[in-house]
Amino acid sequence: MKIDILTLFPEMFEGVLGSSILKKASEKGIASYHLINFREYSDNKHKTVDDYPYGGGAGMVLKPQPVFDAVEDLLKKEDGRKPRIILLCPQGETYTQKKAEEFAKEEHLVFICGHYEGYDERIRGHLVTDEISIGDYVLTGGELGAMVMIDSIVRLLPGVLGNEESPVTDSFSTGLLEYPHYTRPADFRGMKVPDVLLSGNHKLIEEWREKQSLYRTYTRRPDLLRSYPLSEKQKAWLKEWEESRD
Ligand SMILES: C[S@@+](CC[C@H](N)C(=O)[O-])C[C@H]1O[C@@H](n2cnc3c(N)ncnc32)[C@H](O)[C@@H]1O
C-alpha cells in the first residue's frame, strides 16, 4: 500500500512511522510512506499556505492552491488510478474499525493534515473523497489523526502482523470488545488467574472467552450490541445478566 501524507509538519511522523509495526511493514515492502510538505507547493514567494478568513474572525485558513497543487502533482504519477484522498477533519465521519478495514483494501491512500483554524471549504468540496474525524474533540492539526489512522490500517494488511498477533480477535473486529488476557504468574500478590484458563480444556476456555467478550461489551459498550448478530446462547446470557440487574 502506498501512503502519501500531506503535512506542514513532516517531522512529527518520524518516530511513529520509524517504529514498531509501521516500520516493519515498510521494511517488508508491504507499506510505503511518503511525506509531502505542501508548503513547497505554495506559489507565493514567502511560501505562505494560510490567509485571513473572508468575513473576518479569528484564526487563519489554509489556502486551496498549495493543497490542490500538491494533490494534483501526486495524481499525475498515478496513470488515471484514483486513490482515496482523506481529509482529517473534526467535522468528518467518525473513524471506526470498520472504516480501517475498508481503507485497508485500497492500494493507495492520501492523507491531508490541516492546521490553523481550518481549510478553505473548496478543498473539502472539490478535492477529497473522505472526511474523517478521529473523535469528538479538536486537535491542533490533522497529523496525530493521520498517524492513528495509518497505524490502524497498516496493521490489518496481510503479512504485517506476525503469527503471534492477530487482528481477527481484536476489539471491534469481531463486533464485540475482546475478552480479558492473563499471563504468568498464575497468582500475583494474591490476584489469581481464573481457574478455567489453567484447566487446559480448550472448549471451556473458548466458551469463557466468548462470554467475557460479550459481558465486557454489554457493560462497557452496549451500543455495539445493537448491530451484533447474537446467537441463541448469547441471547440467553444477556437475558441472565439483565435479570440479575433487576
Ligand atoms: C484546530 S483544528 C480546526 C478545527 C475547526 N476550526 C473546526 O472547528 O472544525 C485544525 C486541524 O486539526 C485537524 N483536526 C482537529 N481535530 C480533529 C479530529 N477530531 N479529527 C481529525 N482531525 C482533526 C484537522 O485537520 C483540522 O483542520
CSV table of C-alpha atoms and ligand atoms in Angstrom, one decimal:
chain,number,residue,atom,x,y,z
A,1,MET,CA,0.0,0.0,0.0
A,2,LYS,CA,1.3,3.4,-0.9
A,3,ILE,CA,0.6,6.1,1.7
A,4,ASP,CA,1.1,9.8,0.9
A,5,ILE,CA,0.9,12.3,3.7
A,6,LEU,CA,0.4,16.0,3.0
A,7,THR,CA,1.5,17.9,6.1
A,8,LEU,CA,3.2,21.1,7.2
A,9,PHE,CA,5.0,19.2,9.9
A,10,PRO,CA,6.6,16.1,8.4
A,11,GLU,CA,9.0,15.7,11.3
A,12,MET,CA,6.1,14.8,13.5
A,13,PHE,CA,5.8,11.4,11.7
A,14,GLU,CA,9.4,10.3,12.0
A,15,GLY,CA,9.0,8.4,15.4
A,16,VAL,CA,5.7,6.8,14.6
A,17,LEU,CA,6.5,5.6,11.0
A,18,GLY,CA,10.0,4.6,12.0
A,19,SER,CA,9.0,2.3,14.9
A,20,SER,CA,7.2,-0.9,15.7
A,21,ILE,CA,4.7,-2.4,13.3
A,22,LEU,CA,4.7,0.6,10.9
A,23,LYS,CA,8.5,0.3,10.5
A,24,LYS,CA,8.2,-3.5,10.0
A,25,ALA,CA,5.5,-3.0,7.3
A,26,SER,CA,7.8,-0.7,5.3
A,27,GLU,CA,10.8,-2.9,5.8
A,28,LYS,CA,8.8,-5.9,4.4
A,29,GLY,CA,7.7,-3.7,1.5
A,30,ILE,CA,4.1,-4.0,2.4
A,31,ALA,CA,3.6,-0.3,3.0
A,32,SER,CA,5.5,2.7,1.8
A,33,TYR,CA,5.1,6.2,3.3
A,34,HIS,CA,5.8,9.5,1.5
A,35,LEU,CA,5.8,12.7,3.4
A,36,ILE,CA,5.0,15.8,1.4
A,37,ASN,CA,5.3,19.3,2.8
A,38,PHE,CA,2.7,21.1,0.8
A,39,ARG,CA,4.3,24.4,1.8
A,40,GLU,CA,6.8,23.6,-1.0
A,41,TYR,CA,3.8,23.9,-3.5
A,42,SER,CA,3.0,27.4,-2.4
A,43,ASP,CA,3.1,29.7,-5.5
A,44,ASN,CA,3.8,32.7,-3.2
A,45,LYS,CA,7.4,33.9,-2.8
A,46,HIS,CA,7.1,33.8,1.0
A,47,LYS,CA,5.8,30.2,0.8
A,48,THR,CA,2.7,31.1,2.9
A,49,VAL,CA,0.0,28.5,3.0
A,50,ASP,CA,-2.6,30.3,5.0
A,51,ASP,CA,-4.6,33.6,4.9
A,52,TYR,CA,-7.2,35.6,6.8
A,53,PRO,CA,-10.7,34.3,6.6
A,54,TYR,CA,-13.1,36.2,4.3
A,55,GLY,CA,-15.8,37.8,6.5
A,56,GLY,CA,-13.3,38.3,9.4
A,57,GLY,CA,-13.0,36.3,12.6
A,58,ALA,CA,-10.3,34.5,14.5
A,59,GLY,CA,-7.6,32.3,13.0
A,60,MET,CA,-6.0,31.6,9.7
A,61,VAL,CA,-7.4,29.4,6.9
A,62,LEU,CA,-5.4,27.0,4.7
A,63,LYS,CA,-5.4,28.3,1.2
A,64,PRO,CA,-6.6,26.0,-1.6
A,65,GLN,CA,-3.7,26.5,-4.0
A,66,PRO,CA,-0.9,24.6,-2.3
A,67,VAL,CA,-3.1,21.7,-1.3
A,68,PHE,CA,-4.7,21.4,-4.8
A,69,ASP,CA,-1.3,21.6,-6.5
A,70,ALA,CA,0.3,19.0,-4.2
A,71,VAL,CA,-2.6,16.5,-4.7
A,72,GLU,CA,-2.7,17.1,-8.5
A,73,ASP,CA,1.1,16.5,-8.7
A,74,LEU,CA,0.6,13.2,-6.9
A,75,LEU,CA,-2.3,12.2,-9.2
A,76,LYS,CA,-0.2,12.9,-12.3
A,77,LYS,CA,2.0,9.9,-11.3
A,78,GLU,CA,-1.0,7.6,-10.9
A,79,ASP,CA,-1.9,7.0,-14.6
A,80,GLY,CA,-5.5,7.7,-14.0
A,81,ARG,CA,-5.9,5.5,-11.0
A,82,LYS,CA,-7.8,7.3,-8.2
A,83,PRO,CA,-6.5,7.0,-4.6
A,84,ARG,CA,-8.8,7.7,-1.6
A,85,ILE,CA,-8.0,11.2,-0.6
A,86,ILE,CA,-8.7,11.6,3.1
A,87,LEU,CA,-9.1,14.9,4.8
A,88,LEU,CA,-8.6,14.8,8.6
A,89,CYS,CA,-11.3,17.0,10.0
A,90,PRO,CA,-13.3,17.1,13.3
A,91,GLN,CA,-16.5,17.6,11.2
A,92,GLY,CA,-16.0,14.3,9.2
A,93,GLU,CA,-17.3,10.8,9.6
A,94,THR,CA,-16.2,9.3,13.0
A,95,TYR,CA,-13.4,6.8,12.5
A,96,THR,CA,-14.1,3.2,13.4
A,97,GLN,CA,-12.5,-0.2,12.9
A,98,LYS,CA,-15.0,-0.9,10.0
A,99,LYS,CA,-13.6,2.2,8.3
A,100,ALA,CA,-10.0,1.0,8.9
A,101,GLU,CA,-10.9,-2.4,7.3
A,102,GLU,CA,-12.4,-0.5,4.3
A,103,PHE,CA,-9.3,1.6,3.8
A,104,ALA,CA,-7.0,-1.5,4.3
A,105,LYS,CA,-8.4,-2.8,1.0
A,106,GLU,CA,-7.1,0.2,-1.0
A,107,GLU,CA,-3.8,0.3,-2.8
A,108,HIS,CA,-3.1,4.0,-2.4
A,109,LEU,CA,-4.2,6.4,0.3
A,110,VAL,CA,-3.6,10.2,0.5
A,111,PHE,CA,-3.9,11.9,3.9
A,112,ILE,CA,-4.3,15.7,4.1
A,113,CYS,CA,-3.5,17.1,7.5
A,114,GLY,CA,-4.9,20.5,8.3
A,115,HIS,CA,-3.7,23.1,10.7
A,116,TYR,CA,-4.8,26.5,11.9
A,117,GLU,CA,-8.5,27.4,12.1
A,118,GLY,CA,-9.3,25.1,9.2
A,119,TYR,CA,-9.4,24.6,5.4
A,120,ASP,CA,-10.7,26.7,2.6
A,121,GLU,CA,-14.1,25.0,2.0
A,122,ARG,CA,-13.2,24.3,-1.7
A,123,ILE,CA,-10.6,21.7,-0.5
A,124,ARG,CA,-13.4,19.8,1.3
A,125,GLY,CA,-15.9,20.2,-1.5
A,126,HIS,CA,-13.8,19.5,-4.6
A,127,LEU,CA,-10.6,17.6,-3.8
A,128,VAL,CA,-11.2,14.9,-1.2
A,129,THR,CA,-13.0,11.6,-1.3
A,130,ASP,CA,-13.4,11.1,2.5
A,131,GLU,CA,-13.6,13.4,5.5
A,132,ILE,CA,-12.6,11.6,8.7
A,133,SER,CA,-12.7,12.7,12.4
A,134,ILE,CA,-10.9,10.6,14.9
A,135,GLY,CA,-13.3,11.6,17.7
A,136,ASP,CA,-15.4,14.4,19.1
A,137,TYR,CA,-12.6,16.7,20.3
A,138,VAL,CA,-10.4,19.3,18.5
A,139,LEU,CA,-6.7,18.7,17.8
A,140,THR,CA,-4.2,21.3,16.8
A,141,GLY,CA,-3.6,19.6,13.5
A,142,GLY,CA,-4.5,16.6,11.4
A,143,GLU,CA,-1.1,14.9,11.9
A,144,LEU,CA,-2.0,12.9,15.0
A,145,GLY,CA,-5.2,11.8,13.4
A,146,ALA,CA,-3.4,10.6,10.3
A,147,MET,CA,-1.0,8.6,12.5
A,148,VAL,CA,-3.8,7.0,14.3
A,149,MET,CA,-5.5,6.0,11.0
A,150,ILE,CA,-2.3,4.8,9.3
A,151,ASP,CA,-1.4,2.6,12.3
A,152,SER,CA,-4.9,1.1,12.5
A,153,ILE,CA,-4.9,0.4,8.7
A,154,VAL,CA,-1.4,-0.9,8.2
A,155,ARG,CA,-1.6,-3.5,11.0
A,156,LEU,CA,-4.5,-5.0,9.0
A,157,LEU,CA,-2.5,-5.5,5.8
A,158,PRO,CA,-1.7,-9.2,5.1
A,159,GLY,CA,1.7,-10.2,6.4
A,160,VAL,CA,2.2,-7.2,8.7
A,161,LEU,CA,1.4,-8.8,12.0
A,162,GLY,CA,3.4,-11.9,12.9
A,163,ASN,CA,1.6,-15.2,13.8
A,164,GLU,CA,1.7,-14.3,17.5
A,165,GLU,CA,-0.5,-11.3,17.0
A,166,SER,CA,-3.8,-11.3,15.2
A,167,PRO,CA,-6.2,-8.5,14.3
A,168,VAL,CA,-9.0,-11.1,14.0
A,169,THR,CA,-9.9,-11.3,17.7
A,170,ASP,CA,-9.2,-7.6,18.4
A,171,SER,CA,-11.9,-5.5,19.9
A,172,PHE,CA,-14.3,-4.2,17.2
A,173,SER,CA,-13.1,-6.7,14.5
A,174,THR,CA,-15.5,-9.3,15.9
A,175,GLY,CA,-18.1,-6.6,16.6
A,176,LEU,CA,-17.5,-7.0,20.3
A,177,LEU,CA,-14.8,-5.9,22.8
A,178,GLU,CA,-12.1,-8.5,23.3
A,179,TYR,CA,-12.0,-10.9,26.3
A,180,PRO,CA,-9.5,-10.3,29.2
A,181,HIS,CA,-6.0,-11.6,29.0
A,182,TYR,CA,-3.7,-13.0,31.7
A,183,THR,CA,-0.1,-14.3,31.7
A,184,ARG,CA,2.3,-15.8,34.2
A,185,PRO,CA,2.3,-15.9,37.2
A,186,ALA,CA,-1.0,-17.7,38.0
A,187,ASP,CA,-1.0,-15.9,41.3
A,188,PHE,CA,0.3,-12.4,41.5
A,189,ARG,CA,0.1,-10.9,45.0
A,190,GLY,CA,-3.0,-12.9,45.8
A,191,MET,CA,-4.7,-11.9,42.5
A,192,LYS,CA,-5.4,-15.1,40.8
A,193,VAL,CA,-5.9,-16.1,37.1
A,194,PRO,CA,-9.4,-17.6,36.5
A,195,ASP,CA,-9.2,-21.4,37.0
A,196,VAL,CA,-10.7,-22.1,33.6
A,197,LEU,CA,-7.6,-20.6,31.8
A,198,LEU,CA,-5.4,-23.1,33.7
A,199,SER,CA,-7.6,-26.1,33.0
A,200,GLY,CA,-6.2,-27.0,29.6
A,201,ASN,CA,-9.8,-27.5,28.4
A,202,HIS,CA,-9.9,-25.6,25.1
A,203,LYS,CA,-13.6,-25.9,24.7
A,204,LEU,CA,-14.3,-24.4,28.1
A,205,ILE,CA,-11.7,-21.7,27.6
A,206,GLU,CA,-13.3,-20.7,24.3
A,207,GLU,CA,-16.7,-20.5,25.9
A,208,TRP,CA,-15.3,-18.5,28.8
A,209,ARG,CA,-13.7,-16.0,26.4
A,210,GLU,CA,-16.9,-15.7,24.3
A,211,LYS,CA,-18.9,-15.0,27.5
A,212,GLN,CA,-16.4,-12.5,28.8
A,213,SER,CA,-16.2,-10.7,25.5
A,214,LEU,CA,-20.0,-10.4,25.4
A,215,TYR,CA,-20.1,-9.3,29.1
A,216,ARG,CA,-17.5,-6.6,28.5
A,217,THR,CA,-19.4,-5.3,25.6
A,218,TYR,CA,-22.7,-5.4,27.5
A,219,THR,CA,-21.3,-3.5,30.4
A,220,ARG,CA,-18.9,-1.1,28.6
A,221,ARG,CA,-20.3,-0.6,25.1
A,222,PRO,CA,-23.9,-1.8,24.9
A,223,ASP,CA,-24.3,0.3,21.8
A,224,LEU,CA,-22.2,-2.2,19.9
A,225,LEU,CA,-24.8,-5.0,20.6
A,226,ARG,CA,-27.4,-3.2,18.5
A,227,SER,CA,-25.8,-4.3,15.3
A,228,TYR,CA,-24.2,-7.6,16.5
A,229,PRO,CA,-25.9,-10.8,15.4
A,230,LEU,CA,-26.4,-12.6,18.7
A,231,SER,CA,-26.6,-16.4,18.8
A,232,GLU,CA,-29.3,-18.1,20.9
A,233,LYS,CA,-26.7,-18.9,23.6
A,234,GLN,CA,-25.5,-15.3,23.7
A,235,LYS,CA,-29.1,-14.1,24.0
A,236,ALA,CA,-29.7,-16.4,26.9
A,237,TRP,CA,-26.5,-15.0,28.7
A,238,LEU,CA,-27.7,-11.4,28.1
A,239,LYS,CA,-31.1,-12.3,29.5
A,240,GLU,CA,-29.5,-13.8,32.6
A,241,TRP,CA,-27.4,-10.6,33.2
A,242,GLU,CA,-30.5,-8.4,32.6
A,243,GLU,CA,-32.5,-10.3,35.1
A,244,SER,CA,-29.7,-10.2,37.7
A,245,ARG,CA,-29.7,-6.4,37.5
A,246,ASP,CA,-33.4,-6.1,38.4
B,1,LIG,C1,-7.7,23.4,15.2
B,1,LIG,S1,-8.4,22.3,14.1
B,1,LIG,C2,-9.6,23.2,13.3
B,1,LIG,C3,-11.0,23.0,13.8
B,1,LIG,C4,-12.0,23.8,13.1
B,1,LIG,N1,-12.0,25.2,13.4
B,1,LIG,C5,-13.4,23.3,13.5
B,1,LIG,O1,-14.0,23.8,14.4
B,1,LIG,O2,-14.0,22.4,12.8
B,1,LIG,C6,-7.1,22.2,12.9
B,1,LIG,C7,-7.0,20.9,12.1
B,1,LIG,O3,-6.8,19.8,13.0
B,1,LIG,C8,-7.3,18.6,12.5
B,1,LIG,N2,-8.2,18.0,13.5
B,1,LIG,C9,-8.6,18.6,14.6
B,1,LIG,N3,-9.5,17.8,15.3
B,1,LIG,C10,-9.6,16.7,14.6
B,1,LIG,C11,-10.3,15.5,14.8
B,1,LIG,N4,-11.1,15.3,15.8
B,1,LIG,N5,-10.2,14.5,13.8
B,1,LIG,C12,-9.4,14.7,12.7
B,1,LIG,N6,-8.7,15.8,12.5
B,1,LIG,C13,-8.8,16.8,13.4
B,1,LIG,C14,-8.0,19.0,11.2
B,1,LIG,O4,-7.1,18.7,10.1
B,1,LIG,C15,-8.2,20.5,11.4
B,1,LIG,O5,-8.3,21.2,10.1
